[in-house]
Amino acid sequence: MEILPASDNSIYEERETGKTHTSFRYEYVLYQAIRDGNVDQIIPDIDNYIRSGLVVGHLSPNEVRQFRYWAVACISIAIHYAILGGMDETDAYNVSDKYIRHVDRTGSADECVEYLKEKAVELTQAVHDAKQKNACSTYVRTSLHYIHVHLHEKLMLADIARSAQVSPEYLSILFKKETGWSIHSFILREKLKASKDMLLQGLDSTEISNTLSFSSQSHYISCFRKEFGVTPDFYRKMDISHAARTDDSVFA
């Protein structure tokens, strides 16, 4: 990454040196892939953007703050394109906050760029998934919203079907046809995904299993291990260890 020199007359300096910010056309292509949920194109577009030469303005005399400010700007733009692509607005802003909190812990430009690449792919997949949901029938979209809002509860097929004003039998068939998931499997996956964030917030397995209405703590742990290959406690320790290494690099 190249940083333009600090100047009160930036345009003069750019005319003298011939160096300007990376062309917006490379960014636009990248953000379009996010907006379109184009999971096949996002990585090539990222590579083209980086190969074009990352040239950014002088944002801070502090090197760490310099690339963090740039990363926050990238995240903010990407999130807006994700919303335009159909991602739920509340989910998008929560994801943005999470990404920015992580960026605030990064200690080098290379680490920051790698993280942004990873999250651009993740965000594109989220938009892709949102587009699939939006393409579903009204019955299934209503059911997905009900599950999203009531995820902490013990979700019953009868209640979900009632919210969609359709019979449970018909909803089960339609949900599987349009999403590829049974309602039970989809709910379990969403609860387990939510539990990962709860683990990183400091909740233990007992609190999580109660909050997400699992039948027991052991049932939650068993489902988590089957889905992610590790126990909840091990997953949390892995993330804490990673964060500690990141923090060490910041103050090295």
XYZ file of N, CA and C in Angstrom:
756
model
N 0.843 -1.189 0.000
C 0.000 0.000 0.000
C 0.885 1.249 0.000
N 0.592 2.173 -0.893
C 1.351 3.418 -0.965
C 0.487 4.567 -0.449
N 1.104 5.427 0.337
C 0.373 6.548 0.934
C 0.856 7.850 0.302
N -0.063 8.639 -0.166
C 0.295 9.924 -0.761
C 0.842 10.857 0.312
N 1.746 11.764 -0.039
C 2.322 12.669 0.962
C 1.277 13.625 1.522
N 1.473 13.995 2.787
C 0.577 14.961 3.420
C 0.829 16.340 2.829
N -0.235 17.024 2.498
C -0.085 18.349 1.900
C -1.388 19.121 2.026
N -1.277 20.444 2.236
C -2.472 21.288 2.237
C -2.924 21.589 0.817
N -2.082 21.239 -0.148
C -2.427 21.438 -1.551
C -2.198 20.124 -2.290
N -3.089 19.164 -1.989
C -2.905 17.802 -2.493
C -2.888 17.743 -4.004
N -3.764 18.495 -4.655
C -3.829 18.423 -6.104
C -2.524 18.893 -6.750
N -1.867 19.881 -6.118
C -0.574 20.351 -6.622
C 0.447 19.230 -6.533
N 0.501 18.562 -5.367
C 1.463 17.472 -5.174
C 1.212 16.341 -6.163
N -0.053 16.025 -6.404
C -0.371 14.934 -7.314
C 0.012 15.274 -8.753
N -0.162 16.547 -9.110
C 0.247 16.965 -10.456
C 1.757 16.926 -10.613
N 2.466 17.253 -9.537
C 3.922 17.256 -9.581
C 4.494 15.839 -9.648
N 3.916 14.947 -8.840
C 4.459 13.584 -8.743
C 3.831 12.622 -9.738
N 2.630 12.964 -10.216
C 1.917 12.064 -11.119
C 1.247 10.909 -10.405
N 1.247 10.950 -9.072
C 0.636 9.882 -8.286
C -0.708 10.350 -7.720
N -1.725 9.537 -7.925
C -3.057 9.860 -7.419
C -3.645 8.638 -6.714
N -4.792 8.840 -6.079
C -5.480 7.724 -5.439
C -5.784 6.617 -6.457
N -5.890 5.390 -5.974
C -6.299 4.286 -6.833
C -7.611 4.642 -7.527
N -7.686 4.365 -8.827
C -8.872 4.723 -9.597
C -10.137 4.109 -9.006
N -11.185 4.909 -8.965
C -12.451 4.454 -8.403
C -13.046 3.306 -9.212
N -12.667 3.192 -10.472
C -13.275 2.150 -11.305
C -12.954 0.759 -10.773
N -11.762 0.589 -10.174
C -11.427 -0.709 -9.596
C -12.265 -0.980 -8.348
N -12.448 0.059 -7.550
C -13.288 -0.087 -6.361
C -14.732 -0.378 -6.759
N -15.209 0.346 -7.776
C -16.605 0.214 -8.175
C -16.922 -1.204 -8.641
N -16.018 -1.780 -9.424
C -16.208 -3.153 -9.878
C -16.290 -4.095 -8.684
N -15.415 -3.880 -7.709
C -15.397 -4.703 -6.507
C -16.698 -4.559 -5.713
N -17.126 -3.314 -5.521
C -18.348 -3.090 -4.738
C -19.590 -3.573 -5.483
N -19.545 -3.543 -6.806
C -20.650 -4.090 -7.587
C -20.787 -5.594 -7.358
N -19.663 -6.281 -7.260
C -19.695 -7.726 -7.011
C -20.338 -8.012 -5.659
N -20.036 -7.158 -4.665
C -20.664 -7.311 -3.343
C -22.166 -7.061 -3.456
N -22.541 -5.978 -4.125
C -23.959 -5.636 -4.275
C -24.728 -6.735 -5.001
N -24.079 -7.355 -5.993
C -24.739 -8.383 -6.792
C -24.707 -9.751 -6.116
N -23.952 -9.863 -4.998
C -23.814 -11.170 -4.352
C -23.096 -12.159 -5.245
N -22.146 -11.664 -6.045
C -21.453 -12.486 -7.031
C -20.263 -13.193 -6.377
N -20.531 -14.349 -5.792
C -19.497 -15.064 -5.035
C -18.397 -15.614 -5.943
N -18.696 -15.820 -7.226
C -17.674 -16.335 -8.153
C -16.725 -15.238 -8.627
N -17.185 -13.998 -8.613
C -16.396 -12.904 -9.160
C -15.651 -12.103 -8.110
N -16.047 -12.199 -6.855
C -15.511 -11.299 -5.834
C -14.003 -11.466 -5.649
N -13.499 -12.686 -5.630
C -12.054 -12.877 -5.422
C -11.239 -12.345 -6.597
N -11.606 -12.649 -7.866
C -10.876 -12.029 -8.985
C -10.918 -10.505 -8.949
N -12.062 -9.934 -8.551
C -12.170 -8.473 -8.484
C -11.280 -7.908 -7.378
N -11.176 -8.612 -6.257
C -10.281 -8.188 -5.182
C -8.837 -8.204 -5.674
N -8.468 -9.292 -6.351
C -7.091 -9.417 -6.857
C -6.773 -8.306 -7.864
N -7.727 -7.998 -8.740
C -7.507 -6.919 -9.724
C -7.346 -5.577 -9.025
N -8.136 -5.358 -7.984
C -8.068 -4.109 -7.230
C -6.695 -3.948 -6.572
N -6.206 -5.026 -5.980
C -4.906 -4.971 -5.312
C -3.779 -4.824 -6.333
N -3.878 -5.545 -7.456
C -2.841 -5.454 -8.488
C -2.790 -4.074 -9.138
N -3.900 -3.350 -9.085
C -3.908 -2.009 -9.671
C -2.996 -1.060 -8.908
N -2.624 -1.467 -7.685
C -1.755 -0.646 -6.849
C -2.576 0.167 -5.866
N -2.499 -0.199 -4.586
C -3.278 0.502 -3.578
C -2.573 1.807 -3.215
N -3.141 2.903 -3.659
C -2.608 4.225 -3.353
C -3.708 4.998 -2.620
N -3.441 5.376 -1.384
C -4.467 6.055 -0.579
C -3.925 7.387 -0.080
N -4.843 8.262 0.287
C -4.451 9.568 0.799
C -3.833 9.489 2.172
N -3.143 10.555 2.545
C -2.520 10.628 3.874
C -3.611 10.972 4.882
N -3.932 10.013 5.741
C -5.049 10.168 6.680
C -4.603 10.453 8.104
N -3.367 10.059 8.435
C -2.863 10.262 9.795
C -1.348 10.131 9.808
N -0.664 10.893 10.660
C 0.789 10.729 10.784
C 1.156 9.432 11.490
N 0.166 8.830 12.156
C 0.385 7.562 12.847
C 0.120 6.416 11.875
N 1.106 5.558 11.676
C 1.001 4.504 10.672
C -0.153 3.550 10.948
N -0.340 3.177 12.207
C -1.413 2.242 12.548
C -2.779 2.868 12.276
N -2.963 4.131 12.718
C -4.245 4.792 12.476
C -4.476 5.008 10.986
N -3.413 5.219 10.224
C -3.519 5.452 8.784
C -4.291 4.318 8.096
N -3.816 3.076 8.270
C -4.481 1.993 7.557
C -5.798 1.604 8.212
N -5.952 1.877 9.507
C -7.244 1.610 10.145
C -8.319 2.551 9.601
N -7.979 3.817 9.455
C -8.942 4.772 8.895
C -9.362 4.339 7.489
N -8.365 3.934 6.698
C -8.657 3.487 5.334
C -9.571 2.267 5.353
N -9.289 1.325 6.242
C -10.093 0.106 6.328
C -11.530 0.414 6.724
N -11.706 1.326 7.676
C -13.055 1.703 8.111
C -13.838 2.313 6.952
N -13.170 3.136 6.149
C -13.823 3.728 4.983
C -14.258 2.637 4.005
N -13.391 1.662 3.765
C -13.728 0.557 2.863
C -14.931 -0.228 3.369
N -14.929 -0.504 4.662
C -16.038 -1.262 5.254
C -17.348 -0.495 5.125
N -17.307 0.791 5.406
C -18.523 1.604 5.350
C -19.137 1.596 3.951
N -18.290 1.732 2.936
C -18.799 1.715 1.558
C -19.353 0.334 1.214
N -18.619 -0.713 1.583
C -19.042 -2.078 1.257
C -20.388 -2.411 1.893
N -20.588 -1.953 3.124
C -21.847 -2.235 3.820
C -23.016 -1.567 3.110
N -22.819 -0.356 2.629
C -23.889 0.337 1.907
C -24.243 -0.407 0.620
N -23.234 -0.920 -0.073
C -23.504 -1.696 -1.280
C -24.204 -3.012 -0.933
N -23.865 -3.601 0.202
C -24.528 -4.836 0.634
C -26.014 -4.586 0.900
N -26.313 -3.449 1.526
C -27.715 -3.096 1.783
C -28.447 -2.886 0.459
N -27.803 -2.192 -0.476
C -28.399 -1.992 -1.795
C -28.642 -3.333 -2.496
N -27.814 -4.323 -2.171
C -27.962 -5.643 -2.782
C -29.055 -6.482 -2.160
N -29.613 -6.008 -1.047
C -30.729 -6.734 -0.448
C -30.470 -7.279 0.941
N -29.268 -7.053 1.497
C -28.985 -7.524 2.848
C -29.812 -6.728 3.847
N -30.315 -7.404 4.849
C -31.096 -6.736 5.876
C -30.296 -5.584 6.480
N -30.919 -4.413 6.579
C -30.207 -3.211 7.017
C -29.646 -3.346 8.428
N -30.447 -3.870 9.334
C -29.982 -4.035 10.718
C -28.821 -5.014 10.787
N -28.951 -6.135 10.084
C -27.859 -7.117 10.060
C -26.593 -6.509 9.480
N -26.757 -5.730 8.407
C -25.595 -5.136 7.740
C -24.845 -4.191 8.665
N -25.560 -3.330 9.367
C -24.893 -2.377 10.259
C -24.246 -3.086 11.449
N -24.871 -4.155 11.930
C -24.253 -4.925 13.017
C -22.970 -5.590 12.549
N -22.991 -6.115 11.317
C -21.782 -6.707 10.737
C -20.702 -5.644 10.583
N -21.093 -4.456 10.113
C -20.138 -3.358 9.957
C -19.452 -3.034 11.277
N -20.241 -2.927 12.331
C -19.675 -2.628 13.654
C -18.681 -3.702 14.085
N -19.038 -4.946 13.820
C -18.165 -6.068 14.184
C -16.850 -6.006 13.411
N -16.929 -5.743 12.104
C -15.722 -5.649 11.289
C -14.813 -4.512 11.772
N -15.421 -3.375 12.086
C -14.634 -2.209 12.504
C -13.971 -2.466 13.847
N -14.673 -3.147 14.747
C -14.050 -3.478 16.045
C -12.817 -4.343 15.831
N -12.896 -5.277 14.868
C -11.728 -6.123 14.606
C -10.593 -5.302 13.995
N -10.929 -4.438 13.047
C -9.918 -3.587 12.416
C -9.188 -2.756 13.464
N -9.900 -2.338 14.481
C -9.308 -1.522 15.540
C -8.230 -2.276 16.312
N -8.208 -3.610 16.161
C -7.203 -4.419 16.857
C -6.057 -4.841 15.936
N -6.160 -4.558 14.649
C -5.116 -5.010 13.733
C -3.838 -4.194 13.929
N -2.710 -4.819 13.587
C -1.434 -4.169 13.866
C -0.558 -3.907 12.667
N -1.009 -4.287 11.472
C -0.195 -4.027 10.283
C -1.102 -3.871 9.078
N -0.574 -3.215 8.051
C -1.346 -3.004 6.821
C -1.661 -4.333 6.150
N -0.683 -5.250 6.117
C -0.897 -6.544 5.473
C -2.002 -7.329 6.170
N -1.983 -7.305 7.490
C -3.016 -8.007 8.256
C -4.389 -7.414 7.967
N -4.426 -6.108 7.874
C -5.678 -5.399 7.614
C -6.220 -5.752 6.229
N -5.362 -5.768 5.239
C -5.776 -6.092 3.875
C -6.298 -7.525 3.803
N -5.606 -8.449 4.440
C -6.051 -9.849 4.434
C -7.405 -9.989 5.100
N -7.611 -9.251 6.185
C -8.902 -9.314 6.874
C -10.011 -8.759 5.989
N -9.749 -7.660 5.319
C -10.758 -7.065 4.437
C -11.093 -7.999 3.271
N -10.091 -8.685 2.731
C -10.339 -9.649 1.659
C -11.269 -10.760 2.144
N -10.971 -11.281 3.316
C -11.784 -12.357 3.887
C -13.227 -11.894 4.107
N -13.383 -10.676 4.636
C -14.722 -10.189 4.957
C -15.489 -9.740 3.718
N -14.787 -9.350 2.667
C -15.472 -9.018 1.414
C -16.142 -10.263 0.850
N -15.451 -11.389 0.920
C -16.030 -12.656 0.469
C -17.219 -13.031 1.348
N -17.052 -12.883 2.648
C -18.128 -13.203 3.594
C -19.355 -12.326 3.345
N -19.120 -11.041 3.124
C -20.213 -10.094 2.896
C -20.929 -10.399 1.587
N -20.162 -10.749 0.566
C -20.756 -11.106 -0.728
C -21.641 -12.335 -0.601
N -21.186 -13.304 0.176
C -21.993 -14.503 0.414
C -23.274 -14.150 1.157
N -23.179 -13.219 2.109
C -24.359 -12.800 2.863
C -25.382 -12.132 1.947
N -24.891 -11.321 1.009
C -25.799 -10.683 0.036
C -26.416 -11.743 -0.869
N -25.606 -12.685 -1.304
C -26.102 -13.792 -2.138
C -27.225 -14.535 -1.416
N -27.006 -14.835 -0.139
C -28.016 -15.541 0.648
C -29.276 -14.693 0.808
N -29.075 -13.379 1.008
C -30.217 -12.476 1.162
C -31.047 -12.429 -0.122
N -30.364 -12.432 -1.257
C -31.088 -12.419 -2.529
C -31.917 -13.687 -2.696
N -31.372 -14.810 -2.243
C -32.124 -16.054 -2.322
C -33.369 -15.989 -1.447
N -33.219 -15.415 -0.257
C -34.366 -15.275 0.636
C -35.409 -14.349 0.019
N -34.928 -13.259 -0.570
C -35.868 -12.300 -1.168
C -36.586 -12.888 -2.375
N -35.960 -13.911 -2.978
C -36.585 -14.552 -4.135
C -37.608 -15.603 -3.714
N -37.676 -15.877 -2.430
C -38.617 -16.873 -1.930
C -40.042 -16.331 -1.952
N -40.982 -17.228 -1.789
C -42.382 -16.845 -1.717
C -42.643 -16.019 -0.463
N -43.764 -15.347 -0.432
C -44.145 -14.543 0.726
C -44.230 -15.409 1.981
N -44.730 -16.629 1.837
C -44.847 -17.536 2.982
C -43.489 -17.808 3.617
N -42.506 -18.111 2.765
C -41.180 -18.458 3.281
C -40.467 -17.212 3.807
N -40.585 -16.081 3.119
C -39.965 -14.844 3.609
C -40.523 -14.463 4.975
N -41.820 -14.600 5.140
C -42.426 -14.295 6.442
C -41.904 -15.242 7.514
N -41.739 -16.511 7.152
C -41.220 -17.499 8.101
C -39.779 -17.192 8.486
N -38.970 -16.806 7.502
C -37.573 -16.464 7.777
C -37.484 -15.269 8.720
N -38.329 -14.287 8.508
C -38.334 -13.119 9.386
C -38.765 -13.513 10.794
N -39.768 -14.361 10.892
C -40.245 -14.805 12.214
C -39.129 -15.540 12.963
N -38.438 -16.425 12.267
C -37.330 -17.160 12.887
C -36.239 -16.202 13.332
N -35.906 -15.235 12.494
C -34.855 -14.261 12.806
C -35.181 -13.477 14.071
N -36.430 -13.054 14.196
C -36.843 -12.218 15.336
C -36.992 -13.047 16.607
N -37.415 -14.290 16.470
C -37.723 -15.122 17.642
C -36.672 -16.201 17.894
N -35.445 -15.979 17.432
C -34.423 -17.021 17.488
C -34.111 -17.475 18.915
N -34.300 -16.606 19.908
C -33.994 -16.977 21.292
C -35.075 -17.859 21.908
N -36.171 -18.015 21.208
C -37.286 -18.789 21.741
C -37.235 -20.232 21.240
N -38.056 -21.086 21.856
C -38.227 -22.439 21.345
C -39.211 -22.361 20.195
N -38.692 -22.417 18.990
C -39.506 -22.191 17.796
C -40.270 -23.452 17.413
N -41.565 -23.288 17.271
C -42.440 -24.398 16.918
C -42.987 -24.186 15.506
N -43.055 -25.260 14.755
C -43.539 -25.186 13.376
C -44.934 -24.563 13.314
N -45.785 -24.925 14.251
C -47.153 -24.411 14.244
C -47.173 -22.895 14.367
N -46.297 -22.352 15.229
C -46.254 -20.899 15.425
C -45.700 -20.196 14.186
N -44.671 -20.793 13.587
C -44.086 -20.198 12.370
C -45.121 -20.191 11.254
N -45.815 -21.321 11.099
C -46.828 -21.418 10.052
C -47.966 -20.433 10.296
N -48.323 -20.251 11.552
C -49.384 -19.303 11.887
C -48.982 -17.878 11.497
N -47.708 -17.537 11.708
C -47.238 -16.198 11.347
C -47.314 -15.979 9.839
N -47.141 -17.065 9.081
C -47.168 -16.980 7.621
C -48.573 -17.210 7.057
N -49.501 -17.557 7.963
C -50.894 -17.796 7.565
C -50.996 -18.904 6.521
N -50.346 -20.029 6.868
C -50.363 -21.193 5.984
C -50.295 -22.431 6.869
N -50.674 -23.564 6.355
C -50.659 -24.779 7.161
C -49.228 -25.243 7.411
N -48.973 -25.870 8.558
C -47.615 -26.363 8.852
C -47.115 -27.349 7.804
N -47.994 -28.222 7.327
C -47.593 -29.227 6.346
C -47.137 -28.563 5.041
N -47.910 -27.610 4.587
C -47.568 -26.935 3.335
C -46.293 -26.113 3.497
N -46.164 -25.438 4.637
C -44.969 -24.623 4.872
C -43.710 -25.481 4.889
N -43.783 -26.650 5.499
C -42.617 -27.538 5.558
C -42.141 -27.912 4.156
N -43.079 -28.249 3.297
C -42.743 -28.635 1.929
C -42.175 -27.441 1.160
N -42.845 -26.286 1.303
C -42.434 -25.094 0.566
C -41.075 -24.594 1.036
N -40.838 -24.608 2.334
C -39.579 -24.124 2.913
C -38.409 -24.967 2.394
N -38.576 -26.278 2.405
C -37.530 -27.182 1.927
C -37.268 -26.965 0.445
N -38.329 -26.779 -0.321
C -38.207 -26.597 -1.763
C -37.472 -25.308 -2.099
N -37.771 -24.237 -1.379
C -37.228 -22.921 -1.741
C -35.878 -22.622 -1.105
N -35.572 -23.204 0.048
C -34.310 -22.903 0.729
C -33.318 -24.060 0.687
N -33.818 -25.272 0.440
C -32.941 -26.440 0.480
C -32.745 -26.978 1.884
N -33.371 -26.344 2.863
C -33.247 -26.751 4.262
C -34.614 -27.130 4.816
N -34.621 -28.132 5.698
C -35.833 -28.335 6.488
C -35.911 -27.201 7.499
N -37.110 -26.905 7.976
C -37.251 -25.815 8.942
C -36.448 -26.110 10.199
N -36.482 -27.333 10.673
C -35.736 -27.697 11.890
C -34.234 -27.493 11.694
N -33.700 -27.965 10.562
C -32.257 -27.841 10.305
C -31.856 -26.380 10.164
N -32.699 -25.588 9.524
C -32.387 -24.168 9.346
C -32.349 -23.446 10.687
N -33.330 -23.708 11.535
C -33.370 -23.070 12.857
C -32.134 -23.455 13.668
N -31.780 -24.727 13.646
C -30.608 -25.182 14.397
C -29.345 -24.489 13.905
N -29.195 -24.395 12.581
C -28.011 -23.728 12.026
C -27.949 -22.270 12.458
N -29.084 -21.566 12.414
C -29.114 -20.162 12.803
C -28.796 -19.987 14.282
N -29.300 -20.868 15.116
C -29.004 -20.791 16.552
C -27.513 -21.027 16.815
N -26.936 -21.987 16.117
C -25.514 -22.279 16.308
C -24.643 -21.131 15.814
N -25.022 -20.528 14.689
C -24.285 -19.360 14.200
C -24.356 -18.215 15.195
N -25.546 -17.993 15.753
C -25.707 -16.923 16.741
C -24.891 -17.206 17.994
N -24.770 -18.482 18.339
C -24.054 -18.838 19.568
C -22.565 -18.517 19.469
N -22.001 -18.505 18.261
C -20.583 -18.183 18.105
C -20.306 -16.755 18.573
N -21.167 -15.833 18.195
C -20.999 -14.451 18.650
C -21.192 -14.350 20.157
N -22.140 -15.098 20.684
C -22.398 -15.070 22.128
C -21.203 -15.608 22.912
N -20.550 -16.625 22.370
C -19.345 -17.161 23.015
C -18.258 -16.091 23.096
N -18.097 -15.330 22.017
C -17.057 -14.308 21.975
C -17.419 -13.104 22.839
N -18.706 -13.003 23.212
C -19.132 -11.941 24.117
C -18.958 -12.332 25.575
N -18.526 -13.587 25.824
C -18.232 -14.011 27.192
C -19.266 -14.913 27.830
N -20.354 -15.238 27.135
C -21.356 -16.124 27.707
C -20.837 -17.557 27.701
N -21.185 -18.328 28.736
C -20.759 -19.725 28.764
C -21.835 -20.606 28.144
N -21.533 -21.888 28.023
C -22.422 -22.812 27.322
C -23.783 -22.934 27.991
N -23.804 -22.868 29.305
C -25.078 -22.956 30.018
C -25.964 -21.760 29.697
N -25.379 -20.559 29.746
C -26.144 -19.347 29.440
C -26.647 -19.368 28.002
N -25.794 -19.806 27.094
C -26.172 -19.830 25.678
C -27.272 -20.846 25.414
N -27.121 -22.035 25.982
C -28.138 -23.063 25.751
C -29.489 -22.625 26.294
N -29.490 -21.907 27.423
C -30.746 -21.389 27.984
C -31.307 -20.264 27.120
N -30.440 -19.351 26.710
C -30.889 -18.205 25.919
C -31.484 -18.640 24.587
N -30.836 -19.619 23.954
C -31.280 -20.061 22.637
C -32.262 -21.229 22.694
N -32.689 -21.564 23.911
C -33.742 -22.577 24.117
C -33.368 -23.961 23.596
N -32.100 -24.357 23.818
C -31.733 -25.746 23.566
C -32.307 -26.604 24.690
N -32.522 -27.860 24.416
C -33.125 -28.728 25.439
C -32.216 -28.902 26.647
N -30.888 -28.789 26.421
C -29.930 -28.904 27.525
C -28.587 -28.359 27.078
N -27.706 -28.146 28.046
C -26.356 -27.690 27.728
C -25.612 -28.749 26.906
N -25.768 -30.002 27.284
C -25.068 -31.078 26.569
C -25.554 -31.191 25.126
N -26.842 -30.947 24.910
C -27.379 -30.972 23.550
C -26.765 -29.854 22.717
N -26.667 -28.667 23.301
C -26.047 -27.542 22.596
C -24.596 -27.856 22.234
N -23.827 -28.353 23.189
C -22.416 -28.651 22.954
C -22.264 -29.703 21.859
N -23.112 -30.725 21.906
C -23.059 -31.781 20.906
C -23.371 -31.243 19.509
N -24.381 -30.393 19.407
C -24.748 -29.816 18.102
C -23.653 -28.894 17.583
N -23.040 -28.118 18.486
C -21.972 -27.197 18.104
C -20.777 -27.972 17.571
N -20.390 -29.033 18.278
C -19.238 -29.831 17.851
C -19.502 -30.481 16.501
N -20.716 -30.955 16.291
C -21.064 -31.598 15.024
C -21.020 -30.590 13.876
N -21.450 -29.346 14.123
C -21.513 -28.326 13.075
C -20.142 -27.738 12.757
N -19.335 -27.459 13.805
C -18.090 -26.709 13.611
C -16.819 -27.510 13.882
N -16.958 -28.733 14.384
C -15.789 -29.585 14.566
C -15.021 -29.368 15.853
N -15.456 -28.409 16.683
C -14.813 -28.143 17.969
C -15.899 -27.863 19.004
N -15.532 -27.943 20.271
C -16.494 -27.606 21.318
C -16.625 -26.086 21.434
N -17.702 -25.587 22.031
C -17.841 -24.142 22.226
C -16.669 -23.532 22.996
N -16.223 -24.188 24.052
C -15.118 -23.647 24.848
C -13.834 -23.570 24.033
N -13.585 -24.594 23.237
C -12.376 -24.589 22.411
C -12.448 -23.480 21.371
N -13.620 -23.284 20.789
C -13.792 -22.213 19.795
C -13.486 -20.855 20.416
N -13.987 -20.617 21.630
C -13.746 -19.331 22.282
C -12.261 -19.151 22.589
N -11.601 -20.192 23.048
C -10.175 -20.101 23.365
C -9.360 -19.816 22.109
N -9.759 -20.415 21.000
C -9.070 -20.152 19.732
C -9.146 -18.675 19.380
N -10.327 -18.068 19.515
C -10.497 -16.668 19.150
C -9.765 -15.752 20.117
N -9.806 -16.072 21.414
C -9.087 -15.263 22.407
C -7.593 -15.298 22.139
N -7.091 -16.482 21.794
C -5.668 -16.628 21.484
C -5.294 -15.785 20.278
N -6.157 -15.794 19.264
C -5.887 -14.992 18.062
C -5.883 -13.507 18.396
N -6.856 -13.083 19.214
C -6.951 -11.664 19.575
C -5.728 -11.230 20.375
N -5.234 -12.112 21.252
C -4.057 -11.790 22.057
C -2.837 -11.599 21.183
N -2.687 -12.474 20.182
C -1.545 -12.336 19.273
C -1.640 -11.043 18.489
N -2.869 -10.682 18.103
C -3.078 -9.431 17.364
C -2.733 -8.222 18.226
N -3.203 -8.250 19.475
C -2.915 -7.131 20.378
C -1.432 -7.002 20.637
N -0.724 -8.143 20.771
C 0.724 -8.095 20.975
C 1.403 -7.411 19.808
N 0.912 -7.687 18.591
C 1.570 -7.092 17.415
C 1.345 -5.601 17.363
N 0.230 -5.125 17.929
C -0.055 -3.691 17.907
C 0.952 -2.917 18.743
N 1.345 -3.516 19.872
C 2.211 -2.795 20.810
C 3.666 -3.203 20.708
N 3.957 -4.054 19.729
C 5.360 -4.479 19.572
C 6.239 -3.322 19.157
